[in-house]
Structure formats: C-alpha cells, structure tokens
mmCIF file with all atom_site columns, C-alpha atoms in Angstrom:
data_model
loop_
_atom_site.group_PDB
_atom_site.id
_atom_site.type_symbol
_atom_site.label_atom_id
_atom_site.label_alt_id
_atom_site.label_comp_id
_atom_site.label_asym_id
_atom_site.label_entity_id
_atom_site.label_seq_id
_atom_site.pdbx_PDB_ins_code
_atom_site.Cartn_x
_atom_site.Cartn_y
_atom_site.Cartn_z
_atom_site.occupancy
_atom_site.B_iso_or_equiv
_atom_site.pdbx_formal_charge
_atom_site.auth_seq_id
_atom_site.auth_comp_id
_atom_site.auth_asym_id
_atom_site.auth_atom_id
_atom_site.pdbx_PDB_model_num
ATOM 1  C CA . MET A 1 1  ? 1.154  0.614  -6.365 1.00 86.00 ? 7  MET A CA 1
ATOM 2  C CA . THR A 1 2  ? 1.899  4.122  -7.438 1.00 93.00 ? 8  THR A CA 1
ATOM 3  C CA . LEU A 1 3  ? 4.896  6.050  -6.095 1.00 93.00 ? 9  LEU A CA 1
ATOM 4  C CA . GLN A 1 4  ? 2.469  8.349  -4.203 1.00 93.00 ? 10 GLN A CA 1
ATOM 5  C CA . GLU A 1 5  ? 0.813  5.328  -2.560 1.00 92.00 ? 11 GLU A CA 1
ATOM 6  C CA . ALA A 1 6  ? 4.113  3.930  -1.697 1.00 90.00 ? 12 ALA A CA 1
ATOM 7  C CA . ILE A 1 7  ? 5.214  7.176  -0.054 1.00 90.00 ? 13 ILE A CA 1
ATOM 8  C CA . GLU A 1 8  ? 1.921  7.422  1.914  1.00 90.00 ? 14 GLU A CA 1
ATOM 9  C CA . ALA A 1 9  ? 2.071  3.786  3.031  1.00 91.00 ? 15 ALA A CA 1
ATOM 10 C CA . ARG A 1 10 ? 5.695  3.951  4.192  1.00 89.00 ? 16 ARG A CA 1
ATOM 11 C CA . HIS A 1 11 ? 6.529  3.765  7.894  1.00 85.00 ? 17 HIS A CA 1
ATOM 12 C CA . SER A 1 12 ? 9.637  2.952  9.889  1.00 82.00 ? 18 SER A CA 1
ATOM 13 C CA . VAL A 1 13 ? 9.785  0.745  12.905 1.00 83.00 ? 19 VAL A CA 1
ATOM 14 C CA . ARG A 1 14 ? 12.789 1.332  15.179 1.00 85.00 ? 20 ARG A CA 1
ATOM 15 C CA . ALA A 1 15 ? 13.779 -0.160 18.486 1.00 88.00 ? 21 ALA A CA 1
ATOM 16 C CA . TYR A 1 16 ? 16.289 1.591  20.674 1.00 88.00 ? 22 TYR A CA 1
ATOM 17 C CA . LYS A 1 17 ? 18.061 0.395  23.845 1.00 90.00 ? 23 LYS A CA 1
ATOM 18 C CA . GLU A 1 18 ? 18.861 2.529  26.852 1.00 92.00 ? 24 GLU A CA 1
ATOM 19 C CA . LEU A 1 19 ? 22.476 1.519  26.717 1.00 94.00 ? 25 LEU A CA 1
ATOM 20 C CA . PRO A 1 20 ? 25.269 4.087  26.572 1.00 95.00 ? 26 PRO A CA 1
ATOM 21 C CA . LEU A 1 21 ? 27.856 3.891  23.851 1.00 94.00 ? 27 LEU A CA 1
ATOM 22 C CA . ALA A 1 22 ? 31.341 2.804  24.724 1.00 96.00 ? 28 ALA A CA 1
ATOM 23 C CA . GLU A 1 23 ? 33.799 5.808  24.959 1.00 97.00 ? 29 GLU A CA 1
ATOM 24 C CA . ASP A 1 24 ? 35.991 4.324  22.160 1.00 98.00 ? 30 ASP A CA 1
ATOM 25 C CA . VAL A 1 25 ? 32.949 4.109  19.874 1.00 97.00 ? 31 VAL A CA 1
ATOM 26 C CA . VAL A 1 26 ? 31.970 7.794  20.635 1.00 97.00 ? 32 VAL A CA 1
ATOM 27 C CA . LYS A 1 27 ? 35.601 8.716  19.862 1.00 98.00 ? 33 LYS A CA 1
ATOM 28 C CA . VAL A 1 28 ? 35.693 6.896  16.528 1.00 98.00 ? 34 VAL A CA 1
ATOM 29 C CA . LEU A 1 29 ? 32.248 8.398  15.462 1.00 97.00 ? 35 LEU A CA 1
ATOM 30 C CA . LYS A 1 30 ? 33.378 11.978 16.477 1.00 97.00 ? 36 LYS A CA 1
ATOM 31 C CA . GLU A 1 31 ? 36.552 11.509 14.502 1.00 96.00 ? 37 GLU A CA 1
ATOM 32 C CA . GLN A 1 32 ? 34.664 10.302 11.352 1.00 96.00 ? 38 GLN A CA 1
ATOM 33 C CA . ILE A 1 33 ? 32.167 13.060 11.724 1.00 95.00 ? 39 ILE A CA 1
ATOM 34 C CA . ALA A 1 34 ? 35.001 15.606 11.686 1.00 94.00 ? 40 ALA A CA 1
ATOM 35 C CA . VAL A 1 35 ? 36.694 14.071 8.662  1.00 94.00 ? 41 VAL A CA 1
ATOM 36 C CA . LEU A 1 36 ? 33.398 13.967 6.744  1.00 93.00 ? 42 LEU A CA 1
ATOM 37 C CA . ASN A 1 37 ? 32.690 17.658 7.536  1.00 93.00 ? 43 ASN A CA 1
ATOM 38 C CA . ILE A 1 38 ? 36.025 18.957 6.274  1.00 90.00 ? 44 ILE A CA 1
ATOM 39 C CA . PRO A 1 39 ? 35.009 19.231 2.630  1.00 85.00 ? 45 PRO A CA 1
ATOM 40 C CA . HIS A 1 40 ? 31.941 21.194 3.678  1.00 80.00 ? 46 HIS A CA 1
ATOM 41 C CA . ARG A 1 41 ? 33.633 23.353 6.194  1.00 79.00 ? 47 ARG A CA 1
ATOM 42 C CA . VAL A 1 42 ? 31.083 22.569 8.865  1.00 68.00 ? 48 VAL A CA 1
#
C-alpha cells in the first residue's frame, strides 16, 4: 500500500456518550489549556 492509498483508505470511528463532564474535570481541563496556551500568548 502506498502512502496515498493509506491516506485515502483512512477513516475514524468514534463513539460519544451524551453525558456531561464532571465540574472538577472541566476545571482541570481549562487550567491545563490555559497553561499550554501561555507560550503562544493565546
């Protein structure tokens, strides 16, 4: 298989649940996003 064939054949399968994230998880994610954005001044 060539690289081009692999790119064309690629597909993703994802399954999502309709459950909200816990508040503590959201807080941690937001904190980490802020830390990671500091070097880029975003």
